Short mmCIF file of C-alpha atoms in Angstrom, two decimals:
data_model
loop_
_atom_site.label_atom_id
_atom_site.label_comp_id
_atom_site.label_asym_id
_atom_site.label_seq_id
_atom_site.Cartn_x
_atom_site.Cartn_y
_atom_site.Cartn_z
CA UNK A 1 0.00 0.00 0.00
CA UNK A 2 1.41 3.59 -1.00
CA UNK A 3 1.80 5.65 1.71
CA UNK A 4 0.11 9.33 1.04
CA UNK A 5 2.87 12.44 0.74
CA UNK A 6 3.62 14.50 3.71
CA UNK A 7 1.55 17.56 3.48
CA UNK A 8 3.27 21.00 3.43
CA UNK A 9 6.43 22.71 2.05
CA UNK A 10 9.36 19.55 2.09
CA UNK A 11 12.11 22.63 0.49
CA UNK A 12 14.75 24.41 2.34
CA UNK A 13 14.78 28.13 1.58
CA UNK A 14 18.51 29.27 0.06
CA UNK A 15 17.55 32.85 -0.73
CA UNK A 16 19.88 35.57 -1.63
CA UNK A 17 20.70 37.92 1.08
CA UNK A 18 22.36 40.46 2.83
CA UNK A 19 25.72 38.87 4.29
CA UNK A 20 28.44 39.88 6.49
CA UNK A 21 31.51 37.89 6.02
CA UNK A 22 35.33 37.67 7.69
CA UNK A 23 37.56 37.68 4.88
CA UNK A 24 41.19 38.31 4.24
CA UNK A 25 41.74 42.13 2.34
CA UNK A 26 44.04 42.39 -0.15
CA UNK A 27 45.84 46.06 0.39
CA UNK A 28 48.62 45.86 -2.23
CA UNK A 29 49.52 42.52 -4.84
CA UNK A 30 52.93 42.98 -6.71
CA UNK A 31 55.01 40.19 -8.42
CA UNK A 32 58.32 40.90 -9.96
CA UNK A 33 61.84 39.20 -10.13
CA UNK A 34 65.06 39.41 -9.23
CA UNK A 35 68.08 37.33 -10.65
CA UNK A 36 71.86 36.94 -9.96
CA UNK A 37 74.36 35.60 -12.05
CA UNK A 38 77.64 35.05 -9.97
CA UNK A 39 81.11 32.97 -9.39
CA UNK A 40 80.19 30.36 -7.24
CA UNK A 41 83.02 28.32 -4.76
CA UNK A 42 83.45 24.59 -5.57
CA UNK A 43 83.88 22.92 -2.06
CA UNK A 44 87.23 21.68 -1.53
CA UNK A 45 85.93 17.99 -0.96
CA UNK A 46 84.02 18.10 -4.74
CA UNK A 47 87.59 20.27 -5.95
CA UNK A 48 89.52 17.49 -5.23
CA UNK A 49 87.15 15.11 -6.73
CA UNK A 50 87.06 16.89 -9.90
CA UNK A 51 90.72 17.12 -9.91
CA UNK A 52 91.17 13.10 -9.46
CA UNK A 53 88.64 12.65 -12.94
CA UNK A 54 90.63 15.25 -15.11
CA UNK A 55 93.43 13.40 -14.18
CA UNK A 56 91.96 10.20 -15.03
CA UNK A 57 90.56 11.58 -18.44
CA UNK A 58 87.42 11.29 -17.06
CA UNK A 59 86.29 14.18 -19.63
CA UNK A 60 84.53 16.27 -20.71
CA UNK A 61 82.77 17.03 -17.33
CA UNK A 62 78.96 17.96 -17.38
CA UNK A 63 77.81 20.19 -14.27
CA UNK A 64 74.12 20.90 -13.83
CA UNK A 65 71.86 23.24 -11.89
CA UNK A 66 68.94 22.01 -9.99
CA UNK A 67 66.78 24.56 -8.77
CA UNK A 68 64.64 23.92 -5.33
CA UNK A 69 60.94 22.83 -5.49
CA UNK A 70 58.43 25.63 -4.52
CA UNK A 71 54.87 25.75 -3.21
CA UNK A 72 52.31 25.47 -5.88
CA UNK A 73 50.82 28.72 -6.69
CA UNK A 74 47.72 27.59 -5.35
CA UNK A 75 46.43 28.01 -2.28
CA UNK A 76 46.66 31.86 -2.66
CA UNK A 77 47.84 32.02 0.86
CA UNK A 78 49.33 28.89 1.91
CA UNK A 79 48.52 27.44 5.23
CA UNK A 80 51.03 27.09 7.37
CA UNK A 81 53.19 29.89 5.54
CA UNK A 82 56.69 29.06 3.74
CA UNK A 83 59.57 27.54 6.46
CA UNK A 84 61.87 29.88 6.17
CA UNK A 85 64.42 27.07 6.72
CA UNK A 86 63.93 25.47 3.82
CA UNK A 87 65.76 25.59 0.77
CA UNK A 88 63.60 28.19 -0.58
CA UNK A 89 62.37 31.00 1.30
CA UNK A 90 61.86 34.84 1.65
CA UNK A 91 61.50 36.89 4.71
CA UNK A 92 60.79 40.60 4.89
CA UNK A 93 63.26 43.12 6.57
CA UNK A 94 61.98 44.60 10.18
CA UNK A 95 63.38 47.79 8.41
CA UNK A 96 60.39 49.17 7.17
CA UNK A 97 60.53 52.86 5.73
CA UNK A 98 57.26 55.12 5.63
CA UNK A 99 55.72 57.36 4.98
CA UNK A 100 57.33 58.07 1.57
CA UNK A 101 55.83 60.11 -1.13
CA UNK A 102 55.88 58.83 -4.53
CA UNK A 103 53.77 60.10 -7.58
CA UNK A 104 51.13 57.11 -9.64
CA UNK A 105 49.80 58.70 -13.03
CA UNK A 106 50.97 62.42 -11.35
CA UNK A 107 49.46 61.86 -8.62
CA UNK A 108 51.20 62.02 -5.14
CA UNK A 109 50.73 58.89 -2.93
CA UNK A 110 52.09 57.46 0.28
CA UNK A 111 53.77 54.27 0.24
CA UNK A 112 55.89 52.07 2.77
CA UNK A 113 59.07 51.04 1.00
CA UNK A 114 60.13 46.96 2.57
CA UNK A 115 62.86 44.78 1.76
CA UNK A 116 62.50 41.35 0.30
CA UNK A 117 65.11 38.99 1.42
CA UNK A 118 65.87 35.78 -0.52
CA UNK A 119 67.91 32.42 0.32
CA UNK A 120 68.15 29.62 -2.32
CA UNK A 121 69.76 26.52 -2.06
CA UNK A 122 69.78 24.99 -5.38
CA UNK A 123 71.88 21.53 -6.02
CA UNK A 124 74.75 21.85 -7.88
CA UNK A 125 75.56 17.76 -9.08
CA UNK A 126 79.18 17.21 -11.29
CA UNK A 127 79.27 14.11 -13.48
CA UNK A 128 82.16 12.43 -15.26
CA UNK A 129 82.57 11.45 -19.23
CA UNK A 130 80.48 8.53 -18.23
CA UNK A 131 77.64 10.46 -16.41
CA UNK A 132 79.08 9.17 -13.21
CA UNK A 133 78.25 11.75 -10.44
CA UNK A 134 81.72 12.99 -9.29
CA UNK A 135 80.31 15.14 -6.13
CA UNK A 136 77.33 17.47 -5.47
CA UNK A 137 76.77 20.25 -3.52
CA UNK A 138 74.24 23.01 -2.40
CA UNK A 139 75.43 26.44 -2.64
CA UNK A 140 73.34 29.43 -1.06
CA UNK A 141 72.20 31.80 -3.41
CA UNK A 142 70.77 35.22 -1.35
CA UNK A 143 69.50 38.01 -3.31
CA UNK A 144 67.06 41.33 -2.09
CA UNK A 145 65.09 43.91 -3.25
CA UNK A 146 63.55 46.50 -2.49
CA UNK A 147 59.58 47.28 -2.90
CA UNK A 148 57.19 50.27 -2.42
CA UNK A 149 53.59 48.80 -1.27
CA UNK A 150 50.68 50.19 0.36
CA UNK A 151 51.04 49.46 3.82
CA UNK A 152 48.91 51.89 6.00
CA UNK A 153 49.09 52.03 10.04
CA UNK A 154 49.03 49.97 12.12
CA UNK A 155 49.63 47.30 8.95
CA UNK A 156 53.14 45.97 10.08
CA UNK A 157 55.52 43.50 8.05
CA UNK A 158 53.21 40.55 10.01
CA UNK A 159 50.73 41.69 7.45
CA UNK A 160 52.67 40.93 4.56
CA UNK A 161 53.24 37.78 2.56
CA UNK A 162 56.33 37.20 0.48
CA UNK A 163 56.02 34.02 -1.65
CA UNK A 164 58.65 32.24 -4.10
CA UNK A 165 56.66 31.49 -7.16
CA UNK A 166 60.00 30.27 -9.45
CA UNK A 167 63.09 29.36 -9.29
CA UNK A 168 65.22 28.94 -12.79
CA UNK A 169 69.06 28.12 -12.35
CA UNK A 170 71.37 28.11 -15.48
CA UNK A 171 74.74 27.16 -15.30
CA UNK A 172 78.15 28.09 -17.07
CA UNK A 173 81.35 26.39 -16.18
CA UNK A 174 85.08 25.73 -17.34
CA UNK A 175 86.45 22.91 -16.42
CA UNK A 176 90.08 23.66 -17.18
CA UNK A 177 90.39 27.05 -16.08
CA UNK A 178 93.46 28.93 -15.31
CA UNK A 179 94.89 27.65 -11.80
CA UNK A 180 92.72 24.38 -12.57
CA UNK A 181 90.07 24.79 -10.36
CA UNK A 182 86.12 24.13 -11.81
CA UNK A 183 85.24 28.04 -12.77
CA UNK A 184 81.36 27.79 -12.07
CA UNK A 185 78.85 30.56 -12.47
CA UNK A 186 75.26 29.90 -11.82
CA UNK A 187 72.42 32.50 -13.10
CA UNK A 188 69.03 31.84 -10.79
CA UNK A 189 66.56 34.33 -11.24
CA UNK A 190 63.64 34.10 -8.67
CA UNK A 191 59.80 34.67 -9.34
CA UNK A 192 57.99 35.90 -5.93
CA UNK A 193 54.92 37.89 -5.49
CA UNK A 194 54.52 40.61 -2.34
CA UNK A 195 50.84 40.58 -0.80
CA UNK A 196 49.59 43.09 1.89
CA UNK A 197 46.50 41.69 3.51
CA UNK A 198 44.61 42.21 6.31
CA UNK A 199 41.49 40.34 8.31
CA UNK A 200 38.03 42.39 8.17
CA UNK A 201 34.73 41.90 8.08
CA UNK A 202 32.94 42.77 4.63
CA UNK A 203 29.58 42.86 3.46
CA UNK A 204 28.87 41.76 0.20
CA UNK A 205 29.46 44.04 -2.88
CA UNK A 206 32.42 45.14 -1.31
CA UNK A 207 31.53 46.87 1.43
CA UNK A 208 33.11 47.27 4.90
CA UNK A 209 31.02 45.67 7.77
CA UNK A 210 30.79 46.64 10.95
CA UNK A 211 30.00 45.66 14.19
CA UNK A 212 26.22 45.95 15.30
CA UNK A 213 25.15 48.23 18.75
CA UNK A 214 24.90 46.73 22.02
CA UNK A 215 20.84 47.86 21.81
CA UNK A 216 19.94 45.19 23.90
CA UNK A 217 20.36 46.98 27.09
CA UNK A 218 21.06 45.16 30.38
CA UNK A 219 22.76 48.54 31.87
CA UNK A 220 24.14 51.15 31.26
CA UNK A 221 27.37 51.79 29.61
CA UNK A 222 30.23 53.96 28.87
CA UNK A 223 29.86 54.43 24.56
CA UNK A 224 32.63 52.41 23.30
CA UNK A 225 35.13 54.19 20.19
CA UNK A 226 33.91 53.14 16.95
CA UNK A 227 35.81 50.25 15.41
CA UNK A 228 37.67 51.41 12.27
CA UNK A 229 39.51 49.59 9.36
CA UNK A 230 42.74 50.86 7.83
CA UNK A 231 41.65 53.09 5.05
CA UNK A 232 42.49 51.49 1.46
CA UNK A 233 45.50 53.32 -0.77
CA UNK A 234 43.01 53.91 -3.92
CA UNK A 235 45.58 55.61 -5.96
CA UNK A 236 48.08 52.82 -5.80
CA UNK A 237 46.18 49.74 -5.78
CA UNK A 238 43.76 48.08 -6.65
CA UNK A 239 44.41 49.80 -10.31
CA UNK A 240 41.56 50.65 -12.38
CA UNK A 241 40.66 48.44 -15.13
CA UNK A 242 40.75 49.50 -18.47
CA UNK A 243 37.06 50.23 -20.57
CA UNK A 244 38.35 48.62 -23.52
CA UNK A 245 41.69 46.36 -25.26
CA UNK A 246 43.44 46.25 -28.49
CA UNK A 247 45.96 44.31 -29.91
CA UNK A 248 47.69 44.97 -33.42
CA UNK A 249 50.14 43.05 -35.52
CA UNK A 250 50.16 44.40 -39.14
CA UNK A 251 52.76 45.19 -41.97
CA UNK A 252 51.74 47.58 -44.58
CA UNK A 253 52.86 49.38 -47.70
CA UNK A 254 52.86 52.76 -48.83
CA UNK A 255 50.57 54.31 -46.05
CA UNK A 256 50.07 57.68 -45.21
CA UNK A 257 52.75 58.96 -42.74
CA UNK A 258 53.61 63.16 -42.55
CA UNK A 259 56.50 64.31 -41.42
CA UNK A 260 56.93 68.20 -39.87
CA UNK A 261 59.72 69.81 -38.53
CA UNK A 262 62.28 72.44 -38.87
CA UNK A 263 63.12 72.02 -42.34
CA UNK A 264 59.03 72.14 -43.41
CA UNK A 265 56.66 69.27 -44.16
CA UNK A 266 57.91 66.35 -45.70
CA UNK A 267 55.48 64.83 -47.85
CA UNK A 268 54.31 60.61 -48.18
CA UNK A 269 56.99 58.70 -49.87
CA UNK A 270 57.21 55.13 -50.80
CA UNK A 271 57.52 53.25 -47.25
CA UNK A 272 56.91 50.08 -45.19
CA UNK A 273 55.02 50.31 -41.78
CA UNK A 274 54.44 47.59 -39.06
CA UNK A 275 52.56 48.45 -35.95
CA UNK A 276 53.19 45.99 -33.23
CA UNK A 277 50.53 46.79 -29.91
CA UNK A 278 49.33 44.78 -26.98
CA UNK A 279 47.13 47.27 -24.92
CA UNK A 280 45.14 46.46 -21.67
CA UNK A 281 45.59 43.06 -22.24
CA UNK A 282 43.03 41.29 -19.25
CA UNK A 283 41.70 44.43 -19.19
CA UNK A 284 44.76 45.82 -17.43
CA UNK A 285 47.02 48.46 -17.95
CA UNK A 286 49.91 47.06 -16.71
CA UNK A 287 52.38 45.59 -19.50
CA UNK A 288 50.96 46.86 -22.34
CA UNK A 289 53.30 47.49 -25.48
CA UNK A 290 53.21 49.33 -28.59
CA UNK A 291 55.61 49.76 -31.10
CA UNK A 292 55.93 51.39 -34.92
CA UNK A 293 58.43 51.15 -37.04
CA UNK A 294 58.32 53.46 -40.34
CA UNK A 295 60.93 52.12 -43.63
CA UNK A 296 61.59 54.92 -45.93
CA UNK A 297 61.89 53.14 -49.30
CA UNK A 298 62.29 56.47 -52.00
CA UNK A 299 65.87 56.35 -53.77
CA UNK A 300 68.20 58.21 -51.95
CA UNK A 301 71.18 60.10 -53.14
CA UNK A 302 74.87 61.25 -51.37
CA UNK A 303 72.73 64.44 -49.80
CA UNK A 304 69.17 63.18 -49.08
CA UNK A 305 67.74 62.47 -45.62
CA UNK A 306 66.62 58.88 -44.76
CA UNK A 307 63.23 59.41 -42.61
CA UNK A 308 62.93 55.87 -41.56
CA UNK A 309 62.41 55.76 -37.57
CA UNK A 310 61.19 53.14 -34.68
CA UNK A 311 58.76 54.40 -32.39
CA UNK A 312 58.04 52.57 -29.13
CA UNK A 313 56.59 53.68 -25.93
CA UNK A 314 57.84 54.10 -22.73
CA UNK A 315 54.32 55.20 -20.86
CA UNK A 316 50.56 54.53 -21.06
CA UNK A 317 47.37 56.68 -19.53
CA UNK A 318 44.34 55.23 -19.06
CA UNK A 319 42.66 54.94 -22.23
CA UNK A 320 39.78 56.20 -23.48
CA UNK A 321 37.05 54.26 -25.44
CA UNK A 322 34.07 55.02 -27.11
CA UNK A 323 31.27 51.66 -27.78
CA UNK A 324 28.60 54.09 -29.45
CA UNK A 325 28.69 51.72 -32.04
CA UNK A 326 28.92 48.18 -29.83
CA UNK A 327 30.40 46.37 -33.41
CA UNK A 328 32.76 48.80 -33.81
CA UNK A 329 34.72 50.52 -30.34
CA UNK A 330 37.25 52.78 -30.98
CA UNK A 331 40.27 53.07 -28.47
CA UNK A 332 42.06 56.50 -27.86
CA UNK A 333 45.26 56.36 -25.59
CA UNK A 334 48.14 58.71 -24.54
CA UNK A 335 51.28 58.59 -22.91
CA UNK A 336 55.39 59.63 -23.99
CA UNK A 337 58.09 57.03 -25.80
CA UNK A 338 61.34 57.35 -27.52
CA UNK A 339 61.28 58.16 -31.28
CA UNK A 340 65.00 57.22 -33.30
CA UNK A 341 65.71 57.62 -36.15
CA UNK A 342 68.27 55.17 -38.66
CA UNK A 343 69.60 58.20 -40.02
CA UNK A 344 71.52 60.32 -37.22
CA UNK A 345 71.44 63.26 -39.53
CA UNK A 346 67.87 64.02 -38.86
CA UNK A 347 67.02 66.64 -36.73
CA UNK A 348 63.23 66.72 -37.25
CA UNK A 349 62.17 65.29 -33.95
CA UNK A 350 63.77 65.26 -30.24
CA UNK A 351 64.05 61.83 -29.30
CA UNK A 352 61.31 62.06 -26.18
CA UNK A 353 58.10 62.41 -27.97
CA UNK A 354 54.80 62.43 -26.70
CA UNK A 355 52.12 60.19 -28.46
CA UNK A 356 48.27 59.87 -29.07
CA UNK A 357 47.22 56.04 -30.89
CA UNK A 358 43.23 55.91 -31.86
CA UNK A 359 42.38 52.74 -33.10
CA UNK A 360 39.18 50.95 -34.01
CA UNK A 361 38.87 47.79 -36.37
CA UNK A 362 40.68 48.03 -39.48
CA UNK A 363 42.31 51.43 -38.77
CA UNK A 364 44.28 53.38 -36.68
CA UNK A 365 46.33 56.95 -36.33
CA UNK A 366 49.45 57.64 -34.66
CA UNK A 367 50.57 61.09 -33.71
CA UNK A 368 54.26 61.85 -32.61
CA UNK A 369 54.71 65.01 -30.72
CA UNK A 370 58.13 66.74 -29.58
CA UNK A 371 58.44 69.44 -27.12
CA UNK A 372 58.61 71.79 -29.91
CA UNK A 373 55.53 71.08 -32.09
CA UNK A 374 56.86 68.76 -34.57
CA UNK A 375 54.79 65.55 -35.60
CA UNK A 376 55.16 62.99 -37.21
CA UNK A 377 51.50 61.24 -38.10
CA UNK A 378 50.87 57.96 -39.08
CA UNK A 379 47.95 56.38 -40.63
CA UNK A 380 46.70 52.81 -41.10
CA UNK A 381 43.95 51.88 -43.32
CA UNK A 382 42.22 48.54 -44.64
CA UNK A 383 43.62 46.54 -41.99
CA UNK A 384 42.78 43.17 -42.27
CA UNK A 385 40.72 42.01 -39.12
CA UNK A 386 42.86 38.78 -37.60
CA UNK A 387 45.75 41.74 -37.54
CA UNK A 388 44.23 44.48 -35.71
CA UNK A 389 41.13 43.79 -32.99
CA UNK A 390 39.36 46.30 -30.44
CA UNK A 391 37.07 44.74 -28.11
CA UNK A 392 35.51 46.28 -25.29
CA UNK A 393 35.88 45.08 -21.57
CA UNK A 394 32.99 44.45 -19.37
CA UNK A 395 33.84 46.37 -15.72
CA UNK A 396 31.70 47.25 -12.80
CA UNK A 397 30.54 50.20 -13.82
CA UNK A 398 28.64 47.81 -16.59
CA UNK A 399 26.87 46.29 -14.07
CA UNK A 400 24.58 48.55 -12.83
#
């Protein structure tokens, strides 16, 4: 016999809603590298071990570089943090210097500037002509640098999390050097990221949370301070995210590029352009590239002026982007680069220029400006699609 259904609601309610959450803050996030390429010591023990195969034609030696294994990248913040007595580790200096005033975009900021300290221990192993290991040994590579973060007060270097992401180790070695010791160098550059975090309480939609009023009363009471978080470094980090990206790889004939300077306008001439950009890639600002090369191809005599010149910049602004036309967003950015050109001779531009790209799809314009006026502008037309692409980027500003 079926039994009948229980009678009423049998679902557990999971509705959205307004949430308070403990989290860890994120303050500052830099990665970076530093690498060190120097003679290294043989120990006497592997020395003399060495010496015994060259003298037993045990040769030609090989010598290889083993770098130490480090923490995956994931967990973002590993639990429990690196052992600093390990053969791969940083540790941040006590020495922590702030407030110091640097400028982001023009704008003055205060940073804390920290030291990074690194100690490697990568294994060093020596093999004969038969790929016999002769010795091996660990040598301790320990490299610093130093780093301006946002650190406000009462943030201290116990707020800050310095994690080996890399370790590459390259060796160069001669095994019949002068004096006939084993010359070894080892290059080992190290990959590390700096993080600046801090525990508070958020609401969602990023939103700082804070603690509810005792208004329950049992009795009265003296009114407590009011709980504040360190205040956020918005010029410095997190950066804002570019509206829209671009990316251009093209090579083109005879385009329209104009010339002015102190000898007058120089007119088009028979030339070869490539324009080489990568800009907000992710949506970011940070590593963007660009780079234009112009090939002056008219016939030149004993007195005539090459104008061939590589452009490539040193500096980006934020861009700006128009998506009037969502099929079609054009891309408008700024910023100063070098400008040389092949033939020393010219004199039309300074070297520092400043520069303004707008590009869409299938076009773009390059203008070159010196501190004295003179341009030099650049025009690219037809562009086939697969070489040249705008697309916009979605940020949280498109969200409302």
């Amino acid at each position: 016999m079926l039994e009948k259904p229980i009678k009423g609601s049998q679902l557990t309610p999971n509705n959205v809603q307004e949430e308070c959450v403990r989290v860890q803050k994120v303050y500052d996030w830099v990665v970076d590298a530093v690498s060190r390429d120097d003679r290294i010591t043989v120990p006497e023990e592997c020395q003399a071990a060495i010496d015994l195969a060259v003298e037993e034609g045990r040769i030609p030696l090989d010598v290889t570089c083993e770098a130490p294994e480090v923490p995956p990248l994931f967990p973002l913040i590993p639990k429990p943090q690196p052992d600093p007595s390990g053969d791969a580790f940083c540790v941040i200096s006590a020495n922590i210097e702030r407030p110091k005033t640097v400028y982001v975009d023009g704008v003055p900021v205060e940073v804390a500037v920290i030291k990074a300290v690194f100690r490697v221990l990568p294994t060093v192993t020596v093999r004969d002509s038969n790929g016999d290991i002769i010795c091996e040994f660990m040598p301790a590579i320990t490299q610093s640098k130093k780093i301006a973060v946002c650190l406000p007060e009462p943030l201290t270097r116990d707020n800050i999390l310095c994690r080996i992401t890399q370790i590459t180790c390259d060796e160069n070695f001669l095994e019949d050097a002068p004096g006939g010791e084993l010359d070894l160098q080892l290059d080992v550059t190290i990959c590390f990221e700096i993080q600046v975090e801090a525990e508070v309480k958020l609401e969602i939609w990023a939103k700082f949370c804070h603690p509810r009023e005792n208004d329950i009363r049992v009795k009265d009471r003296v009114v407590c301070p009011e709980f504040r978080f360190p205040e956020q470094c918005p010029d410095l980090f997190p950066r804002q995210n570019c509206d829209c990206q671009a990316w251009a790889m093209t090579m083109q004939d005879n385009q329209m590029v104009t010339l002015t300077g102190t000898a007058g306008s120089v007119s088009p001439m028979p030339n070869m352009t490539t324009l080489h950009a990568n800009i907000c890639n992710n949506c970011t600002l940070a590593g963007s590239t660009l780079r234009y090369t112009f090939k002056d191809l008219q016939d030149t005599g004993a007195n005539d002026v090459d104008y061939s010149f590589t452009f490539k910049a040193k500096s980006f602004d934020q861009p700006e982007c128009d998506d009037t036309d969502p099929t079609a967003p054009v891309m408008t950015i700024t910023g100063q680069g070098w400008l040389k050109f092949d033939d020393e001779t010219n004199n039309l531009l300074n070297r520092r220029v400043n520069y303004t790209l707008e590009i869409q799809n299938g076009e773009y314009m390059l203008t070159l400006t010196d501190v004295a006026g003179n341009t030099a502008v650049a025009t690219g037309t037809s562009v086939p699609a697969d070489e040249l692409i705008v697309e916009d980027c979605v940020t949280f500003q498109d969200l409302d």
